[in-house]
PDB file of C-alpha atoms and ligand atoms in Angstrom:
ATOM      1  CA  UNK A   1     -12.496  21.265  -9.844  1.00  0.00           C
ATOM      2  CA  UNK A   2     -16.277  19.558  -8.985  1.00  0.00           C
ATOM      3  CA  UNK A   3     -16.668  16.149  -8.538  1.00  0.00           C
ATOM      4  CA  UNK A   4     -18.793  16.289 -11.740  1.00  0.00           C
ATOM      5  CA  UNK A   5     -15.795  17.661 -13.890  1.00  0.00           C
ATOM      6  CA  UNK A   6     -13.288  15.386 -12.345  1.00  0.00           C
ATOM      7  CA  UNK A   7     -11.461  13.755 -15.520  1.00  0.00           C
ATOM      8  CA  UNK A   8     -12.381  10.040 -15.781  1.00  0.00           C
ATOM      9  CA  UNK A   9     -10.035   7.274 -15.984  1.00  0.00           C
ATOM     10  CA  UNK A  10     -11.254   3.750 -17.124  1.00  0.00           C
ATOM     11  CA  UNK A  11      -9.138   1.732 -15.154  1.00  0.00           C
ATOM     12  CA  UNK A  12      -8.586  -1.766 -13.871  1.00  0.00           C
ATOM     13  CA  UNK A  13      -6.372  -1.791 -10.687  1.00  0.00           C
ATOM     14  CA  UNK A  14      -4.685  -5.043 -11.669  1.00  0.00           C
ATOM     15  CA  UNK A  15      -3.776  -3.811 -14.483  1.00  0.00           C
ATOM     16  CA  UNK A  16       0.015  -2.610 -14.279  1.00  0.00           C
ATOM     17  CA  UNK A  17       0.161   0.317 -16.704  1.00  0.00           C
ATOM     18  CA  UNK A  18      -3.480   1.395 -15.627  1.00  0.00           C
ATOM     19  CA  UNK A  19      -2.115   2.022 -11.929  1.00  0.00           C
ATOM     20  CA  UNK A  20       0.723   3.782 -13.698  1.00  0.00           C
ATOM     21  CA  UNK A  21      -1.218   6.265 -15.056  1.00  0.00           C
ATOM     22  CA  UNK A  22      -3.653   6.573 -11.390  1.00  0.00           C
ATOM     23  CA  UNK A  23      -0.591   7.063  -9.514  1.00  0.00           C
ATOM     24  CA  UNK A  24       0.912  10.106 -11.348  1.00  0.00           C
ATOM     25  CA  UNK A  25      -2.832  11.404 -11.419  1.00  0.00           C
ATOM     26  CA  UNK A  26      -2.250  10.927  -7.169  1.00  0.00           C
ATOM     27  CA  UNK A  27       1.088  12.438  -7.003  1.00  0.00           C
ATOM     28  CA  UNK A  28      -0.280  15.377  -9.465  1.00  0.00           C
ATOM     29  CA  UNK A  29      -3.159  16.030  -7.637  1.00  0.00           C
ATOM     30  CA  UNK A  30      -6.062  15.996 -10.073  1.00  0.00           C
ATOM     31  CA  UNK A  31      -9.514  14.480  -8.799  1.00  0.00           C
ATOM     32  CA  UNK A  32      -9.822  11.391 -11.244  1.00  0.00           C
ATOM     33  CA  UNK A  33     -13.390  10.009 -11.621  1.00  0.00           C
ATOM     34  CA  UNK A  34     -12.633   6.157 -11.903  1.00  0.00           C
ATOM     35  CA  UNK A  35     -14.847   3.318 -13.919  1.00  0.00           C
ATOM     36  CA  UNK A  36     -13.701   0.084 -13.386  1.00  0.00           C
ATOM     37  CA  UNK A  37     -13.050  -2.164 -16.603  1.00  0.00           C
ATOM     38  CA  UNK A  38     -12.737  -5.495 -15.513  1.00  0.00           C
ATOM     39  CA  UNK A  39     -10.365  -6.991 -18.117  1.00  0.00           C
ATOM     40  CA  UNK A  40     -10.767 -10.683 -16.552  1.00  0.00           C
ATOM     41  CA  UNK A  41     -14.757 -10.163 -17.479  1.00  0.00           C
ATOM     42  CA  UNK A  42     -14.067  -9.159 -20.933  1.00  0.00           C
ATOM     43  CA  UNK A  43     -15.480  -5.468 -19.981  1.00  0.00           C
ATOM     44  CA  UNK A  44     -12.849  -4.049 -22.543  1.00  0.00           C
ATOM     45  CA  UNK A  45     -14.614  -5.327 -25.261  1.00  0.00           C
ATOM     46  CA  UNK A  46     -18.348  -3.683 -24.876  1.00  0.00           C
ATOM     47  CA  UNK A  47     -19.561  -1.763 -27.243  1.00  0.00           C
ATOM     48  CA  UNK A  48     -19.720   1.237 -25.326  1.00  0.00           C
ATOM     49  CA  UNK A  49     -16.182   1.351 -24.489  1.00  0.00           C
ATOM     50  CA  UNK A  50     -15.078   0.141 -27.603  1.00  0.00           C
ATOM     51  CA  UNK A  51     -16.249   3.703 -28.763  1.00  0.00           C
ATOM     52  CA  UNK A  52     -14.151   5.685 -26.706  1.00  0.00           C
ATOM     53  CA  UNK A  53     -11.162   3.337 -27.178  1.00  0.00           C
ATOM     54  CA  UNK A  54     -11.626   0.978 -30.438  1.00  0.00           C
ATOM     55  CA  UNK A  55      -7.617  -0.449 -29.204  1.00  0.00           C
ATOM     56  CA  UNK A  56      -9.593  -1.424 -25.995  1.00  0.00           C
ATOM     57  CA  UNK A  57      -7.054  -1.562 -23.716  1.00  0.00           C
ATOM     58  CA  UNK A  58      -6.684   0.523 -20.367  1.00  0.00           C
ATOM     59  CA  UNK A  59      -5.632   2.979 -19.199  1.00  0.00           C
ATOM     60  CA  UNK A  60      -8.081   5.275 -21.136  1.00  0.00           C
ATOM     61  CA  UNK A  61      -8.605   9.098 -20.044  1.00  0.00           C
ATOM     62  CA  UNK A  62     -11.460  10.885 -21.283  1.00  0.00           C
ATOM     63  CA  UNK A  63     -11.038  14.916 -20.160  1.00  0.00           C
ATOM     64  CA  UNK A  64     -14.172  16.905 -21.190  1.00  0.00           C
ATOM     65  CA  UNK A  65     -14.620  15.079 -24.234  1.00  0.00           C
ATOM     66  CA  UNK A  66     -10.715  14.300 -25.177  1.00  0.00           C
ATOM     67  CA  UNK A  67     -10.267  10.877 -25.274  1.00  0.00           C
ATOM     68  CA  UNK A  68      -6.074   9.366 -24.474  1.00  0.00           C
ATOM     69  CA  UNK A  69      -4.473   6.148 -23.685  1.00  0.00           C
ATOM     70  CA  UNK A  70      -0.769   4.801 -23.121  1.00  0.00           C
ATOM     71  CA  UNK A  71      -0.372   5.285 -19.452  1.00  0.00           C
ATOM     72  CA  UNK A  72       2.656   7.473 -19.844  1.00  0.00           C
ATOM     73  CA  UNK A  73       0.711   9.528 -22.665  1.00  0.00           C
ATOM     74  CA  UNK A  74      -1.744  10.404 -19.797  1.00  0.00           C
ATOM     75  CA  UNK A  75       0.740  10.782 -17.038  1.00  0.00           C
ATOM     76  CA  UNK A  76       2.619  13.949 -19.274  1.00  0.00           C
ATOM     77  CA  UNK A  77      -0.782  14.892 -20.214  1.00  0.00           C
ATOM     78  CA  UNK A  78      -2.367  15.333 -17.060  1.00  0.00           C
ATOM     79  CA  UNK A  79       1.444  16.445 -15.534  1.00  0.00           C
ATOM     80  CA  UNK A  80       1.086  19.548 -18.438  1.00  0.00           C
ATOM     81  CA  UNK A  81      -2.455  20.639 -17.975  1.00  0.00           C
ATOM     82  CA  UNK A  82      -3.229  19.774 -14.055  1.00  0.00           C
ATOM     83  CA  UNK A  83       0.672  20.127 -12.552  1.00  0.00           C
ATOM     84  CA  UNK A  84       0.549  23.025 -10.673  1.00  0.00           C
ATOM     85  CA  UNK A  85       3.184  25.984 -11.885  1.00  0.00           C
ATOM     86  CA  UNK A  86       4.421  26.874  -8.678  1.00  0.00           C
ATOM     87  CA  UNK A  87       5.513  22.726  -8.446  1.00  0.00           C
ATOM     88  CA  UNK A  88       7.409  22.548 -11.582  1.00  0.00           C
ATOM     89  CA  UNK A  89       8.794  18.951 -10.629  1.00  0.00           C
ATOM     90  CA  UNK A  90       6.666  15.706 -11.786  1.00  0.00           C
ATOM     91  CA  UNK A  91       7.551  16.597 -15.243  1.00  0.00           C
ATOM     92  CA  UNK A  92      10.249  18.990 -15.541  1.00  0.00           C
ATOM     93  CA  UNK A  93       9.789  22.044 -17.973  1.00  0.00           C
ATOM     94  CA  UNK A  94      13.371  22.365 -18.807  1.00  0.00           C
ATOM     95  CA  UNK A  95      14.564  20.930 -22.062  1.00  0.00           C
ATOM     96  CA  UNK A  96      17.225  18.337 -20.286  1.00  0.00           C
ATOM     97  CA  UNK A  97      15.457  17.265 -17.359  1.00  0.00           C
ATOM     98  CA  UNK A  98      12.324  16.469 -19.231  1.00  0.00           C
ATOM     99  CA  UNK A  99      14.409  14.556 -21.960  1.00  0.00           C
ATOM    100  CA  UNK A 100      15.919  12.623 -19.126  1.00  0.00           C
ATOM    101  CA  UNK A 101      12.516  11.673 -17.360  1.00  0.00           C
ATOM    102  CA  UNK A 102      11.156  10.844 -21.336  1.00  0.00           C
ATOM    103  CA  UNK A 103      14.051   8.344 -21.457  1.00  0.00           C
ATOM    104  CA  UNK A 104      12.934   6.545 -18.580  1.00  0.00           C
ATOM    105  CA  UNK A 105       9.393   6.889 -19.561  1.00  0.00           C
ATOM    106  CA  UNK A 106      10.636   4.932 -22.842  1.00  0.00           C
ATOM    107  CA  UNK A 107      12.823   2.636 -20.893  1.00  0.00           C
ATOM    108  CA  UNK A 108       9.969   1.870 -19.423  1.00  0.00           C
ATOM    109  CA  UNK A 109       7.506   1.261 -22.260  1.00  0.00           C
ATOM    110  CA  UNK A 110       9.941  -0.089 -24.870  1.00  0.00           C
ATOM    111  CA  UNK A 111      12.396  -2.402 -22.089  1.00  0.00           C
ATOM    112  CA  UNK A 112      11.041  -3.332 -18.614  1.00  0.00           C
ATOM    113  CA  UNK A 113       6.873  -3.258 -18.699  1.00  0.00           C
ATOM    114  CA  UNK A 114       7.547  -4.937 -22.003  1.00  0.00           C
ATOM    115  CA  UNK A 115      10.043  -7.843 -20.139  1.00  0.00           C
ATOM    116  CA  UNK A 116       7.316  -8.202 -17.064  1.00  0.00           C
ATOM    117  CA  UNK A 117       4.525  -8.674 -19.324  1.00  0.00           C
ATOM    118  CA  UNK A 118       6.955 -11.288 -21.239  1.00  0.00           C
ATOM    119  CA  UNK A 119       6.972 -13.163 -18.205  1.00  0.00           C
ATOM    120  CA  UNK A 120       3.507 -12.958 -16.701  1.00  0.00           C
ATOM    121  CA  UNK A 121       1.132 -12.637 -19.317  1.00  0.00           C
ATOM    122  CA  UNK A 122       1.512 -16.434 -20.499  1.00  0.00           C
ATOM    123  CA  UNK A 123       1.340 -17.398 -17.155  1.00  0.00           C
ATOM    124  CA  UNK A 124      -2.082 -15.229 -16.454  1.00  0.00           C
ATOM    125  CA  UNK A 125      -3.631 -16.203 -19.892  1.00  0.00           C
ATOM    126  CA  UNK A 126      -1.762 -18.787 -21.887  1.00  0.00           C
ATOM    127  CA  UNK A 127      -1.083 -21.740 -19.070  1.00  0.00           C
ATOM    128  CA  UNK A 128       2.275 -20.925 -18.575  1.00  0.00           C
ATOM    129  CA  UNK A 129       3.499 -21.978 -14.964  1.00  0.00           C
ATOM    130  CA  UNK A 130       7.237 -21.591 -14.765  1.00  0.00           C
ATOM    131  CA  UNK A 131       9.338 -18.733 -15.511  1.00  0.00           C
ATOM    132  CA  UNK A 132      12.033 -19.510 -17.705  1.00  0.00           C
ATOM    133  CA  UNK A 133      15.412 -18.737 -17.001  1.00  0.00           C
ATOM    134  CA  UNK A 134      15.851 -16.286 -20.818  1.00  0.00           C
ATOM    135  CA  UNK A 135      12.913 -14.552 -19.372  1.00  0.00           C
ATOM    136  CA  UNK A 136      14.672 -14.033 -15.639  1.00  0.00           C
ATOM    137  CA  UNK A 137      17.846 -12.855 -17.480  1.00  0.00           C
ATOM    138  CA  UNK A 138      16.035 -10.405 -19.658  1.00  0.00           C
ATOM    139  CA  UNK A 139      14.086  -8.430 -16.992  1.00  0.00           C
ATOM    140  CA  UNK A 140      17.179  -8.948 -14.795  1.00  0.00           C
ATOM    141  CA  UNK A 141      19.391  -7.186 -17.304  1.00  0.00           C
ATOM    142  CA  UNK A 142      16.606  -3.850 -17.079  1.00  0.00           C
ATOM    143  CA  UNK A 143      16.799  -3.838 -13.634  1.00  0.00           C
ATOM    144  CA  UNK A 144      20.390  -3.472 -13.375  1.00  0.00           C
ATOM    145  CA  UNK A 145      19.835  -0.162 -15.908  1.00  0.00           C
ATOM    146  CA  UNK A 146      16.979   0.919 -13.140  1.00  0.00           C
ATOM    147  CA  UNK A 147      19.639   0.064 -10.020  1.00  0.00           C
ATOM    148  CA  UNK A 148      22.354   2.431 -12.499  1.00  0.00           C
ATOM    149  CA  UNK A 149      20.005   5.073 -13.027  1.00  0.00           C
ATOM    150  CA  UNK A 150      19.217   5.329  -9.276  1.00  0.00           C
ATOM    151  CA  UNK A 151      23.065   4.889  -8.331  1.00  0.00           C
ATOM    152  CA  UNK A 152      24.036   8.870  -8.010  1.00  0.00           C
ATOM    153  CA  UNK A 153      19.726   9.690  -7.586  1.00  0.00           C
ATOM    154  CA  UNK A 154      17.480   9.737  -5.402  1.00  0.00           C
ATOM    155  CA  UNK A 155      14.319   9.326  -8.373  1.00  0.00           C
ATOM    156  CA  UNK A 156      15.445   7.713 -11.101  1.00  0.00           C
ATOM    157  CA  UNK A 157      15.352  11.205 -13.139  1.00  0.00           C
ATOM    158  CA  UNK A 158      17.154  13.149 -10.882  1.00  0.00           C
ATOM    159  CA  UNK A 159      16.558  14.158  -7.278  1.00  0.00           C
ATOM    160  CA  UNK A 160      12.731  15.196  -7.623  1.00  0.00           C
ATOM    161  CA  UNK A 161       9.678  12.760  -8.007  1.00  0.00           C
ATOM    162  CA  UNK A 162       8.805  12.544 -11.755  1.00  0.00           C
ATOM    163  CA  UNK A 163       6.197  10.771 -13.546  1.00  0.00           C
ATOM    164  CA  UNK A 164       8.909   8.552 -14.617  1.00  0.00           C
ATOM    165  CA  UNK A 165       8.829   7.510 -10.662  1.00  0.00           C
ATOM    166  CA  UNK A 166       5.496   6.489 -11.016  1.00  0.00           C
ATOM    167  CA  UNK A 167       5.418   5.037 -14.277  1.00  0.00           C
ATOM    168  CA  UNK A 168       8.552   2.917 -13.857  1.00  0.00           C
ATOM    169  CA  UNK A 169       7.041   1.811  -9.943  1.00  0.00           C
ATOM    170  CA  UNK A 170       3.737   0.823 -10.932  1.00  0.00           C
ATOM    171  CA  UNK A 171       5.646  -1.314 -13.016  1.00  0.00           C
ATOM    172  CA  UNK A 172       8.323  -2.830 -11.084  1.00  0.00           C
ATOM    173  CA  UNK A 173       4.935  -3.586  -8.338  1.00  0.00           C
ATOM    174  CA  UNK A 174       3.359  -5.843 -10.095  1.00  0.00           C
ATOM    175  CA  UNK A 175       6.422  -8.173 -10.324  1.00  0.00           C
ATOM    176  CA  UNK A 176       7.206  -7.490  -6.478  1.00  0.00           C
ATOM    177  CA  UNK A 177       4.014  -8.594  -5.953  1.00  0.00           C
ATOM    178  CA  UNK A 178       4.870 -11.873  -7.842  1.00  0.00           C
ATOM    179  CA  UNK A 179       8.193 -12.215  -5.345  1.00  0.00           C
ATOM    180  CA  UNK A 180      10.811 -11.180  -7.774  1.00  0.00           C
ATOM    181  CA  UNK A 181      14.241 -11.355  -5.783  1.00  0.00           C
ATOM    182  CA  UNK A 182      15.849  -7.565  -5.935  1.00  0.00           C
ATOM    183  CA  UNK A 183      18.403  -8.518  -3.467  1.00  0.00           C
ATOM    184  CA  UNK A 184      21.438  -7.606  -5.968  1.00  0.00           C
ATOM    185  CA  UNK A 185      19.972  -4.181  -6.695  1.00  0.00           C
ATOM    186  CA  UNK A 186      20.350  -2.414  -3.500  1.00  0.00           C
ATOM    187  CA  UNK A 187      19.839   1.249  -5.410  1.00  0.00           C
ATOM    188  CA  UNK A 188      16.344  -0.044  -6.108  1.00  0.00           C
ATOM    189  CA  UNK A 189      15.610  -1.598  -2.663  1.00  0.00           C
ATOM    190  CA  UNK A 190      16.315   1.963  -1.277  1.00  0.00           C
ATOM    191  CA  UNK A 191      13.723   3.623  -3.761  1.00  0.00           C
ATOM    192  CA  UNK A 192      11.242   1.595  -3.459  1.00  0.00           C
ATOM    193  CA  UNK A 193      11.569   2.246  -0.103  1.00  0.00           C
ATOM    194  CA  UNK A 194      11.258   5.987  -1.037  1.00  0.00           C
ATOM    195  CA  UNK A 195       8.298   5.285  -3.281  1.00  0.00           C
ATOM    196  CA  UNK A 196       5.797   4.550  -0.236  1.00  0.00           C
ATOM    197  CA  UNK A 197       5.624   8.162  -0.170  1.00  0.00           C
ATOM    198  CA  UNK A 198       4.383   8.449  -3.326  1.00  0.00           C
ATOM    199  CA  UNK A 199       0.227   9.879  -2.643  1.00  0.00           C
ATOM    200  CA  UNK A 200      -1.910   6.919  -3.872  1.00  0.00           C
ATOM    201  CA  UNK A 201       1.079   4.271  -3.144  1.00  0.00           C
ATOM    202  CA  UNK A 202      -1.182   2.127  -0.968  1.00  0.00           C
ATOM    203  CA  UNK A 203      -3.817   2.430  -3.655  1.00  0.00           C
ATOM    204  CA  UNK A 204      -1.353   0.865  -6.184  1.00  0.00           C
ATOM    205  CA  UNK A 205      -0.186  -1.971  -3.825  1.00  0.00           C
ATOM    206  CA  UNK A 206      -3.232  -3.171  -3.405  1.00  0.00           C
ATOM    207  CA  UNK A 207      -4.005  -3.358  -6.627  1.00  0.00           C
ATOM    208  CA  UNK A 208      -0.407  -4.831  -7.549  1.00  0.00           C
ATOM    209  CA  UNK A 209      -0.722  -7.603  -4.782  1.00  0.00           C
ATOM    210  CA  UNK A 210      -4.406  -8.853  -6.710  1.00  0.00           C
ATOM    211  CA  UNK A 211      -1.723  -8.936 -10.055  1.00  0.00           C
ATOM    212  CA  UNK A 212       0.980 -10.729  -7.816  1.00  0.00           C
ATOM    213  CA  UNK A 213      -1.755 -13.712  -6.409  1.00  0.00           C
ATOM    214  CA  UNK A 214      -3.162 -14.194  -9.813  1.00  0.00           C
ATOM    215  CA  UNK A 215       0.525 -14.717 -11.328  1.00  0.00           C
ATOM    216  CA  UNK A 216       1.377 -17.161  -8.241  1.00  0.00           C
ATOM    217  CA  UNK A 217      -2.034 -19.048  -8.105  1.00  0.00           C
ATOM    218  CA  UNK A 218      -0.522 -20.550 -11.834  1.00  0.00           C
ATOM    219  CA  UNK A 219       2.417 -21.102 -11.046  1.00  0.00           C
ATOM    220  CA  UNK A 220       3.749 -24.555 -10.132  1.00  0.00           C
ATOM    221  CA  UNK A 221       4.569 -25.104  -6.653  1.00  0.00           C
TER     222      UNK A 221
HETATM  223  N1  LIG B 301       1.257   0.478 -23.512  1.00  0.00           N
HETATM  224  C1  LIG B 301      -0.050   0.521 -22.926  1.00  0.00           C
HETATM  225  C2  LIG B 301      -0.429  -0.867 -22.484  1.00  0.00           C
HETATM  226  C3  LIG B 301      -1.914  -0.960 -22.172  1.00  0.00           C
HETATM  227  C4  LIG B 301      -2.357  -2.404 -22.033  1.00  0.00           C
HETATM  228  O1  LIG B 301      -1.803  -3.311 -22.660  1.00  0.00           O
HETATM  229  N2  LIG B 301      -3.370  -2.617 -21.204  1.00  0.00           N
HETATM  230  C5  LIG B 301      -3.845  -3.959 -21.008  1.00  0.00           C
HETATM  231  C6  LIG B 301      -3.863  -4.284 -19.529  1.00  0.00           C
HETATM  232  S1  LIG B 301      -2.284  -4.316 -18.843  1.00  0.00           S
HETATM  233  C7  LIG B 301      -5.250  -4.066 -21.562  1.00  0.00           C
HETATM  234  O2  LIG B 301      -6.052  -3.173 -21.409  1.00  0.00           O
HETATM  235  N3  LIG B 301      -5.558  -5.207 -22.192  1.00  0.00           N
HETATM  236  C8  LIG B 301      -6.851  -5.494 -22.696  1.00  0.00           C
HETATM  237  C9  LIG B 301      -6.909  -5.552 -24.191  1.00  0.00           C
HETATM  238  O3  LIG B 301      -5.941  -5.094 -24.851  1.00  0.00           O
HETATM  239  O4  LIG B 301      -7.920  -6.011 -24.707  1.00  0.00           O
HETATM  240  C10 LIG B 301      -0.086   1.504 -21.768  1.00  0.00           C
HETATM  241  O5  LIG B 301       0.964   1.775 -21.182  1.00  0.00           O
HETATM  242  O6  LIG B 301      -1.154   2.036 -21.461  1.00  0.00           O
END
């Protein structure tokens, strides 16, 4: 594929779902043509990007005219039409194993994105500076459903690398970044561990570690 026909994400790299959706377009393989939206300059809201994506939010994928968003919309999208056959892994044709990495996808969405962003966006945006102890239980409570899923696996879909790998890590980085303590999940200490071999893993940490300063610049010391 040229340069010229690369598929373009509009991305922001602190952006936790954005670097969701980059790093299953690394660990596919597909040459992604990124433009920077800089949420924390309002860049979401311009008219011109407000026409590809009036719910102005990123992620957004726009492949020769077919506009997407929802990072894990574009992850199985660009996983169908850019996975290569012969690696019939990221996401799984059969019936079973891609309904288990689509429940982690949802776990995900619907469970522990949602419980991180609970916690950090009134911190980043709404003068928030301590995390309160509901909040700690609540994302606590997913994580010990992540540490079960990876108890008998080495992915937390099975023994292969999925898209739910990515999703779920880009994720779980941002709150690393913010110094979450994961000492009680020792299933997740060994994937993450497992992730930094992920293609375009030091691409998403650096982008998770901007997320992880501006959480910890509000907080109160
Ligand atoms: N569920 C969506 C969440 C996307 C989302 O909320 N993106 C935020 C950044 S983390 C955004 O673009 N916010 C700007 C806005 O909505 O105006 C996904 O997974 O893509």
């Amino acid at each position: 594929m040229s340069s010229e026909s690369a598929v373009k994400l509009y991305h922001f790299p602190v952006s936790g779902p954005s670097r969701g959706a980059l790093l299953a377009a690394r660990a596919i393989g597909v040459p992604v043509q990124i433009q920077i939206i800089n949420l924390f300059q309002k860049e979401q809201l311009n008219q011109d990007f407000l026409k590809i994506n009036p719910q102005h939010c990123v992620p957004t994928l726009e492949d020769d005219g077919f506009v997407l968003w929802e990072s894990r919309a574009i992850a199985c999208y660009l996983a169908d039409k850019y996975g290569k056959d012969e690696d019939d892994t990221l996401y799984p044709k059969d019936l079973k194993q891609r309904a288990v990495v689509n429940q982690r996808l949802y776990f995900d969405a619907s469970s522990l994105y949602v419980k991180i962003r609970a916690i950090c966006f009134p911190i980043l945006f709404l003068g928030e500076t301590e995390i309160k102890e509901p909040l700690k239980k609540d994302l606590n409570s997913a994580l010990e459903f992540l540490n079960g899923f990876l108890e008998n696996s080495k992915w937390v879909a099975g023994h292969q690398l999925t898209i739910a790998d990515t999703s779920i890590y880009a994720s779980l980085s941002s709150i690393l970044a913010v110094g979450w303590d994961i000492s009680s999940f020792p299933n997740i200490q060994r994937w993450i561990k497992d992730c930094a071999t992920i293609p375009g893993y030091a691409e998403n940490e650096e982008g998770a570690k901007k997320f992880g300063e501006a959480v910890k610049k509000n907080l109160k010391k």
